Short mmCIF file of C-alpha atoms in Angstrom, two decimals:
data_model
loop_
_atom_site.label_atom_id
_atom_site.label_comp_id
_atom_site.label_asym_id
_atom_site.label_seq_id
_atom_site.Cartn_x
_atom_site.Cartn_y
_atom_site.Cartn_z
CA MET A 1 20.92 -5.73 -8.57
CA VAL A 2 21.36 -2.10 -7.58
CA VAL A 3 20.10 -0.57 -4.35
CA TRP A 4 19.75 3.04 -3.21
CA ASP A 5 19.62 4.67 0.18
CA GLU A 6 16.71 6.92 -0.78
CA GLU A 7 13.43 6.55 -2.63
CA GLY A 8 13.32 7.18 -6.39
CA PHE A 9 16.87 5.90 -7.03
CA GLN A 10 18.45 8.79 -5.15
CA GLY A 11 21.37 9.00 -2.75
CA PRO A 12 24.23 6.52 -2.27
CA ARG A 13 23.96 3.44 -4.50
CA HIS A 14 25.46 -0.01 -4.35
CA GLU A 15 25.51 -2.80 -6.91
CA PHE A 16 25.87 -6.49 -6.09
CA THR A 17 25.66 -9.77 -7.96
CA VAL A 18 25.84 -12.23 -5.07
CA VAL A 19 24.09 -12.76 -1.76
CA CYS A 20 24.03 -9.74 0.60
CA PRO A 21 23.36 -10.69 4.25
CA SER A 22 23.13 -7.07 5.40
CA VAL A 23 23.17 -3.69 3.69
CA LEU A 24 24.22 -2.21 7.06
CA GLU A 25 27.72 -3.46 6.26
CA LEU A 26 27.66 -1.40 3.06
CA GLY A 27 27.04 1.74 5.11
CA PHE A 28 23.33 1.81 4.36
CA GLU A 29 20.78 2.34 7.09
CA THR A 30 18.18 0.67 4.89
CA VAL A 31 17.27 0.32 1.21
CA ARG A 32 14.51 2.62 -0.02
CA SER A 33 14.63 1.88 -3.78
CA LEU A 34 16.16 -0.74 -6.06
CA LYS A 35 16.45 -2.10 -9.58
CA VAL A 36 16.79 -5.76 -10.50
CA LEU A 37 18.93 -5.88 -13.64
CA SER A 38 19.11 -9.65 -14.04
CA GLY A 39 17.93 -12.81 -12.36
CA ALA A 40 15.37 -13.04 -9.61
CA TRP A 41 16.00 -12.14 -5.96
CA VAL A 42 14.40 -12.26 -2.55
CA GLY A 43 14.58 -9.20 -0.32
CA PHE A 44 14.19 -9.57 3.46
CA GLU A 45 12.99 -7.05 6.02
CA HIS A 46 15.86 -7.74 8.45
CA ALA A 47 19.54 -8.65 8.19
CA GLY A 48 20.45 -12.32 7.87
CA PHE A 49 17.39 -13.14 5.72
CA GLN A 50 14.91 -12.66 8.57
CA GLY A 51 11.44 -11.18 8.75
CA GLN A 52 9.01 -10.59 5.91
CA HIS A 53 10.27 -11.16 2.40
CA SER A 54 9.43 -10.12 -1.13
CA VAL A 55 10.15 -11.73 -4.48
CA LEU A 56 12.00 -9.24 -6.67
CA GLU A 57 11.93 -9.92 -10.40
CA ARG A 58 13.50 -7.80 -13.14
CA GLY A 59 12.31 -4.22 -13.01
CA ASP A 60 12.32 -0.90 -11.18
CA TYR A 61 11.20 -0.55 -7.57
CA PRO A 62 11.15 3.19 -6.77
CA GLY A 63 9.80 2.78 -3.21
CA TRP A 64 8.51 0.33 -0.63
CA ASP A 65 5.05 0.20 -2.17
CA ALA A 66 6.65 -1.47 -5.22
CA TRP A 67 7.81 -4.52 -3.26
CA GLY A 68 5.25 -4.58 -0.45
CA GLY A 69 3.33 -7.71 -1.35
CA ASN A 70 1.28 -7.72 1.82
CA THR A 71 -1.10 -4.82 2.14
CA ALA A 72 -1.89 -5.26 5.80
CA TYR A 73 1.69 -5.62 7.02
CA PRO A 74 3.99 -4.28 4.29
CA ALA A 75 7.73 -4.53 4.75
CA GLU A 76 8.66 -0.87 4.49
CA ARG A 77 12.37 -1.63 4.36
CA LEU A 78 14.65 -4.31 2.97
CA THR A 79 17.94 -5.16 4.63
CA SER A 80 19.21 -8.45 3.16
CA PHE A 81 19.04 -10.03 -0.30
CA ARG A 82 19.75 -13.34 -1.96
CA PRO A 83 19.33 -14.63 -5.51
CA VAL A 84 16.72 -17.26 -6.44
CA ALA A 85 17.64 -20.15 -8.74
CA CYS A 86 14.81 -20.53 -11.26
CA ALA A 87 14.26 -23.35 -13.74
CA ASN A 88 13.25 -22.67 -17.30
CA HIS A 89 9.59 -21.64 -17.24
CA ARG A 90 8.41 -24.68 -19.19
CA ASP A 91 10.29 -27.06 -16.89
CA SER A 92 8.94 -25.73 -13.59
CA ARG A 93 6.90 -28.35 -11.72
CA LEU A 94 5.19 -28.21 -8.34
CA THR A 95 2.97 -30.73 -6.55
CA ILE A 96 0.42 -29.44 -4.04
CA PHE A 97 -1.18 -31.67 -1.39
CA GLU A 98 -4.46 -31.31 0.46
CA GLN A 99 -2.90 -32.17 3.83
CA GLU A 100 0.43 -31.70 5.61
CA ASN A 101 3.18 -34.34 5.14
CA PHE A 102 2.26 -34.86 1.46
CA LEU A 103 -1.05 -36.55 2.27
CA GLY A 104 -4.53 -36.35 0.77
CA ARG A 105 -5.57 -35.25 -2.69
CA LYS A 106 -2.84 -33.76 -4.87
CA GLY A 107 -2.48 -31.44 -7.85
CA GLU A 108 0.36 -31.06 -10.35
CA LEU A 109 1.17 -27.50 -11.44
CA ASN A 110 3.37 -26.32 -14.31
CA ASP A 111 1.78 -22.93 -14.97
CA ASP A 112 0.74 -19.77 -13.09
CA TYR A 113 -2.57 -19.82 -11.21
CA PRO A 114 -3.97 -16.52 -9.90
CA SER A 115 -6.85 -18.58 -8.47
CA LEU A 116 -6.33 -22.19 -7.39
CA LEU A 117 -10.10 -22.58 -7.04
CA ALA A 118 -10.54 -21.60 -10.69
CA MET A 119 -8.06 -24.27 -11.78
CA GLY A 120 -10.10 -26.92 -9.94
CA TRP A 121 -8.47 -27.07 -6.52
CA ASP A 122 -11.07 -27.65 -3.82
CA GLY A 123 -10.75 -25.16 -0.97
CA SER A 124 -8.63 -22.20 0.03
CA GLU A 125 -5.83 -24.16 1.72
CA VAL A 126 -2.81 -26.22 0.72
CA GLY A 127 -1.39 -28.66 3.28
CA SER A 128 2.08 -29.24 1.83
CA PHE A 129 4.22 -28.72 -1.27
CA HIS A 130 6.85 -30.64 -3.17
CA VAL A 131 8.87 -28.58 -5.66
CA GLN A 132 10.10 -30.87 -8.41
CA SER A 133 11.83 -28.08 -10.31
CA GLY A 134 12.04 -24.33 -10.42
CA ALA A 135 11.16 -21.66 -7.91
CA TRP A 136 7.61 -20.66 -7.05
CA VAL A 137 5.82 -18.03 -5.03
CA CYS A 138 2.48 -18.82 -3.44
CA SER A 139 0.17 -16.25 -1.90
CA GLN A 140 -2.45 -16.24 0.78
CA PHE A 141 -5.17 -14.63 -1.37
CA PRO A 142 -6.23 -14.81 -5.05
CA GLY A 143 -4.40 -12.62 -7.55
CA TYR A 144 -1.05 -12.96 -5.74
CA ARG A 145 -2.08 -10.84 -2.76
CA GLY A 146 -1.39 -11.17 0.95
CA PHE A 147 1.49 -13.05 2.56
CA GLN A 148 3.86 -14.69 0.11
CA TYR A 149 5.86 -17.87 0.57
CA ILE A 150 8.80 -18.81 -1.63
CA LEU A 151 9.25 -22.46 -2.59
CA GLU A 152 12.50 -23.61 -4.21
CA SER A 153 13.67 -26.98 -5.50
CA ASP A 154 17.15 -26.36 -4.09
CA HIS A 155 15.95 -25.57 -0.54
CA HIS A 156 14.67 -28.27 1.88
CA SER A 157 15.15 -30.70 -1.07
CA GLY A 158 12.02 -29.06 -2.45
CA ASP A 159 9.92 -30.42 0.45
CA TYR A 160 7.64 -28.08 2.43
CA LYS A 161 5.60 -30.45 4.57
CA HIS A 162 3.89 -27.97 6.95
CA PHE A 163 3.23 -24.22 6.98
CA ARG A 164 5.95 -23.87 9.64
CA GLU A 165 8.44 -24.63 6.84
CA TRP A 166 7.02 -22.05 4.41
CA GLY A 167 8.47 -19.04 6.20
CA SER A 168 8.73 -17.47 9.61
CA HIS A 169 5.59 -15.40 9.07
CA ALA A 170 3.39 -18.33 7.94
CA HIS A 171 0.73 -19.12 10.51
CA THR A 172 -1.99 -20.72 8.36
CA PHE A 173 -2.42 -23.21 5.49
CA GLN A 174 -4.30 -20.56 3.48
CA VAL A 175 -2.91 -20.44 -0.09
CA GLN A 176 -5.10 -19.25 -2.95
CA SER A 177 -2.67 -18.38 -5.77
CA VAL A 178 0.60 -19.85 -7.03
CA ARG A 179 3.00 -18.83 -9.78
CA ARG A 180 6.47 -19.50 -11.09
CA ILE A 181 9.18 -16.94 -10.38
CA GLN A 182 10.41 -15.36 -13.60
CA GLN A 183 14.07 -14.82 -14.29
CA MET B 1 -20.53 -13.72 -5.73
CA VAL B 2 -21.42 -13.36 -2.06
CA VAL B 3 -20.67 -10.29 0.06
CA TRP B 4 -20.79 -9.71 3.81
CA ASP B 5 -21.20 -6.62 5.93
CA GLU B 6 -18.42 -7.64 8.34
CA GLU B 7 -14.92 -9.10 8.04
CA GLY B 8 -14.45 -12.87 8.11
CA PHE B 9 -17.78 -13.63 6.36
CA GLN B 10 -19.84 -12.41 9.32
CA GLY B 11 -23.00 -10.36 9.56
CA PRO B 12 -25.64 -9.76 6.89
CA ARG B 13 -24.84 -11.43 3.55
CA HIS B 14 -26.04 -10.89 0.01
CA GLU B 15 -25.53 -12.98 -3.11
CA PHE B 16 -25.63 -11.64 -6.65
CA THR B 17 -24.91 -12.93 -10.13
CA VAL B 18 -25.16 -9.73 -12.16
CA VAL B 19 -23.75 -6.21 -11.97
CA CYS B 20 -24.25 -4.37 -8.66
CA PRO B 21 -23.91 -0.57 -8.99
CA SER B 22 -24.15 0.03 -5.24
CA VAL B 23 -24.31 -2.20 -2.18
CA LEU B 24 -25.86 0.76 -0.34
CA GLU B 25 -29.12 -0.16 -2.07
CA LEU B 26 -28.91 -3.61 -0.51
CA GLY B 27 -28.82 -2.05 2.96
CA PHE B 28 -25.05 -2.44 3.32
CA GLU B 29 -22.90 0.41 4.52
CA THR B 30 -19.91 -1.23 2.84
CA VAL B 31 -18.55 -4.69 2.05
CA ARG B 32 -15.92 -6.01 4.44
CA SER B 33 -15.55 -9.60 3.15
CA LEU B 34 -16.58 -11.57 0.08
CA LYS B 35 -16.34 -14.85 -1.82
CA VAL B 36 -16.22 -15.21 -5.58
CA LEU B 37 -17.97 -18.49 -6.40
CA SER B 38 -17.75 -18.30 -10.17
CA GLY B 39 -16.48 -16.04 -12.91
CA ALA B 40 -14.23 -13.04 -12.45
CA TRP B 41 -15.35 -9.68 -11.11
CA VAL B 42 -14.13 -6.14 -10.56
CA GLY B 43 -14.84 -4.46 -7.24
CA PHE B 44 -14.84 -0.64 -7.00
CA GLU B 45 -14.19 1.59 -4.03
CA HIS B 46 -17.22 3.81 -4.65
CA ALA B 47 -20.75 3.36 -5.98
CA GLY B 48 -21.26 3.54 -9.74
CA PHE B 49 -17.93 1.85 -10.53
CA GLN B 50 -15.84 4.79 -9.36
CA GLY B 51 -12.55 5.07 -7.50
CA GLN B 52 -9.90 2.41 -7.07
CA HIS B 53 -10.71 -1.07 -8.29
CA SER B 54 -9.57 -4.63 -7.69
CA VAL B 55 -9.76 -7.72 -9.84
CA LEU B 56 -11.58 -10.45 -7.91
CA GLU B 57 -11.04 -13.99 -9.13
CA ARG B 58 -12.49 -17.18 -7.61
CA GLY B 59 -11.65 -17.50 -3.95
CA ASP B 60 -12.18 -16.23 -0.42
CA TYR B 61 -11.52 -12.62 0.58
CA PRO B 62 -11.91 -12.41 4.37
CA GLY B 63 -10.92 -8.74 4.65
CA TRP B 64 -9.71 -5.68 2.76
CA ASP B 65 -6.08 -6.86 2.79
CA ALA B 66 -7.17 -9.75 0.53
CA TRP B 67 -8.24 -7.44 -2.31
CA GLY B 68 -6.02 -4.42 -1.65
CA GLY B 69 -3.73 -4.64 -4.65
CA ASN B 70 -2.03 -1.35 -3.97
CA THR B 71 -0.01 -1.25 -0.80
CA ALA B 72 0.40 2.49 -0.63
CA TYR B 73 -3.24 3.39 -1.22
CA PRO B 74 -5.33 0.29 -0.54
CA ALA B 75 -9.07 0.42 -1.13
CA GLU B 76 -10.31 -0.50 2.31
CA ARG B 77 -13.89 -0.85 1.16
CA LEU B 78 -15.74 -1.99 -1.95
CA THR B 79 -19.10 -0.53 -2.92
CA SER B 80 -19.89 -1.60 -6.50
CA PHE B 81 -19.19 -4.72 -8.54
CA ARG B 82 -19.39 -5.91 -12.12
CA PRO B 83 -18.46 -9.17 -13.85
CA VAL B 84 -15.52 -9.41 -16.28
CA ALA B 85 -15.90 -11.30 -19.56
CA CYS B 86 -12.77 -13.42 -20.00
CA ALA B 87 -11.69 -15.39 -23.05
CA ASN B 88 -10.37 -18.90 -22.80
CA HIS B 89 -6.87 -18.65 -21.38
CA ARG B 90 -5.21 -19.97 -24.53
CA ASP B 91 -7.08 -17.53 -26.74
CA SER B 92 -6.23 -14.36 -24.80
CA ARG B 93 -4.17 -11.93 -26.85
CA LEU B 94 -2.86 -8.46 -26.05
CA THR B 95 -0.63 -6.09 -28.01
CA ILE B 96 1.49 -3.58 -26.11
CA PHE B 97 2.99 -0.48 -27.72
CA GLU B 98 5.99 1.60 -26.74
CA GLN B 99 4.15 4.90 -27.27
CA GLU B 100 0.65 6.26 -26.92
CA ASN B 101 -1.78 5.95 -29.88
CA PHE B 102 -0.43 2.49 -30.82
CA LEU B 103 2.92 3.85 -32.01
CA GLY B 104 6.49 2.68 -31.64
CA ARG B 105 7.81 -0.78 -30.95
CA LYS B 106 5.22 -3.41 -30.10
CA GLY B 107 4.97 -6.74 -28.31
CA GLU B 108 2.40 -9.53 -28.60
CA LEU B 109 1.39 -11.25 -25.35
CA ASN B 110 -0.59 -14.45 -24.86
CA ASP B 111 0.73 -15.49 -21.45
CA ASP B 112 1.28 -14.05 -17.96
CA TYR B 113 4.33 -11.85 -17.37
CA PRO B 114 5.26 -10.95 -13.78
CA SER B 115 8.15 -8.96 -15.28
CA LEU B 116 7.86 -7.39 -18.72
CA LEU B 117 11.59 -6.61 -18.63
CA ALA B 118 12.34 -10.32 -18.16
CA MET B 119 10.27 -11.20 -21.23
CA GLY B 120 12.35 -8.79 -23.32
CA TRP B 121 10.35 -5.56 -23.15
CA ASP B 122 12.66 -2.57 -23.02
CA GLY B 123 11.80 -0.19 -20.20
CA SER B 124 9.31 0.13 -17.39
CA GLU B 125 6.55 1.82 -19.36
CA VAL B 126 3.87 0.89 -21.88
CA GLY B 127 2.41 3.65 -24.05
CA SER B 128 -0.82 1.99 -25.22
CA PHE B 129 -2.63 -1.35 -25.40
CA HIS B 130 -4.86 -3.16 -27.86
CA VAL B 131 -6.77 -6.12 -26.42
CA GLN B 132 -7.46 -8.58 -29.21
CA SER B 133 -9.23 -11.05 -26.95
CA GLY B 134 -9.79 -11.77 -23.30
CA ALA B 135 -9.43 -9.64 -20.20
CA TRP B 136 -6.11 -8.60 -18.70
CA VAL B 137 -4.80 -6.87 -15.63
CA CYS B 138 -1.61 -4.87 -15.81
CA SER B 139 0.27 -3.54 -12.79
CA GLN B 140 2.56 -0.65 -12.10
CA PHE B 141 5.33 -2.77 -10.53
CA PRO B 142 6.80 -6.25 -11.15
CA GLY B 143 5.06 -9.23 -9.54
CA TYR B 144 1.57 -7.70 -10.00
CA ARG B 145 2.07 -5.02 -7.35
CA GLY B 146 1.00 -1.39 -7.20
CA PHE B 147 -1.85 0.22 -9.12
CA GLN B 148 -3.76 -2.15 -11.37
CA TYR B 149 -5.48 -1.40 -14.66
CA ILE B 150 -8.07 -3.69 -16.22
CA LEU B 151 -8.07 -4.09 -19.99
CA GLU B 152 -10.97 -5.81 -21.73
CA SER B 153 -11.67 -6.67 -25.34
CA ASP B 154 -15.33 -5.73 -24.93
CA HIS B 155 -14.63 -2.24 -23.50
CA HIS B 156 -13.38 0.67 -25.65
CA SER B 157 -13.29 -1.89 -28.53
CA GLY B 158 -10.18 -3.19 -26.76
CA ASP B 159 -8.30 0.08 -27.46
CA TYR B 160 -6.50 1.88 -24.62
CA LYS B 161 -4.50 4.53 -26.39
CA HIS B 162 -3.30 6.66 -23.43
CA PHE B 163 -3.00 6.15 -19.67
CA ARG B 164 -6.01 8.44 -19.23
CA GLU B 165 -8.09 5.58 -20.66
CA TRP B 166 -6.67 2.92 -18.31
CA GLY B 167 -8.60 4.06 -15.24
CA SER B 168 -9.36 7.14 -13.22
CA HIS B 169 -6.37 6.57 -10.92
CA ALA B 170 -3.81 6.13 -13.73
CA HIS B 171 -1.40 9.04 -13.86
CA THR B 172 1.68 7.46 -15.45
CA PHE B 173 2.67 5.06 -18.25
CA GLN B 174 4.49 2.84 -15.74
CA VAL B 175 3.50 -0.80 -16.31
CA GLN B 176 5.87 -3.60 -15.32
CA SER B 177 3.70 -6.73 -15.13
CA VAL B 178 0.75 -8.04 -17.13
CA ARG B 179 -1.42 -11.14 -16.80
CA ARG B 180 -4.64 -12.65 -18.02
CA ILE B 181 -7.65 -12.61 -15.71
CA GLN B 182 -8.65 -16.13 -14.77
CA GLN B 183 -12.27 -17.24 -14.74
#
């Protein structure tokens, strides 16, 4: 991926193909625009993969409004980046559970769902996740809006048993849309 | 769908099943929370289906950040609503064209694409659309972020030949993600 110091792909640029724990070390104060040329990435608000994060798939991101997934608390800057290992789209599998610790009713997903209610899930919450394969992004509200949580088969052994494991900014079980991350 | 006068499903409520050109006529000043119980809807910032709009699929929307698709210019209120006629997911088909007026290279879509670049489309723009069946939402940035445009087979005969026909807030050909609307 390529990052720029200024909006609209202006100013000093830097290209990297592996994990970047802090753009400060590259002489950047922050990243104000970027392009993902291959793969899928996660961008974090703070150095060391801390703070709010955004899934970054292939494409052009001319300013913070392009990656700000959360309208109420958008991450206006990105400081660290890491790649996401995705499975082939057809092979991506995720199990969702009604309650924490993989308890209660469950659902098996292998597609994208902008509305879990519309696919037959009962309620606006998910208690826990098990990622069998692939990488997924789930969102607080329908249509992939609100806080996002990234779920990967190669992190936590694919087990996310409570919202405290979904991400530092997760403070509720509310999840209303889920999709695969595209590489 | 059900709408409330206050955030968090509080205050006066109103339920409707058909088009609603203005919630002002229902005695509401604006809508601050809503639930979509069935179908898919579009909510508009102003009365008479004007201003910014948001696709509303089944689920709970406790506040404006739940429907605000555009981070930079979120619609903090919704005043009019209409249902969207969706095709069966498997039967939804959309053709995208490189240039306006259905010219240039084309691509046939029948799935959801959080990144058009990743599916092989060359560039970050789409010149025109023809909706063969179903209802679609396309977004300015990857991952369904930024301005959204709704494309329907039963509007404009499914033809959207220039960005001026995509919506009143469209002012560029930039489109980087496209998905079907789920009912």
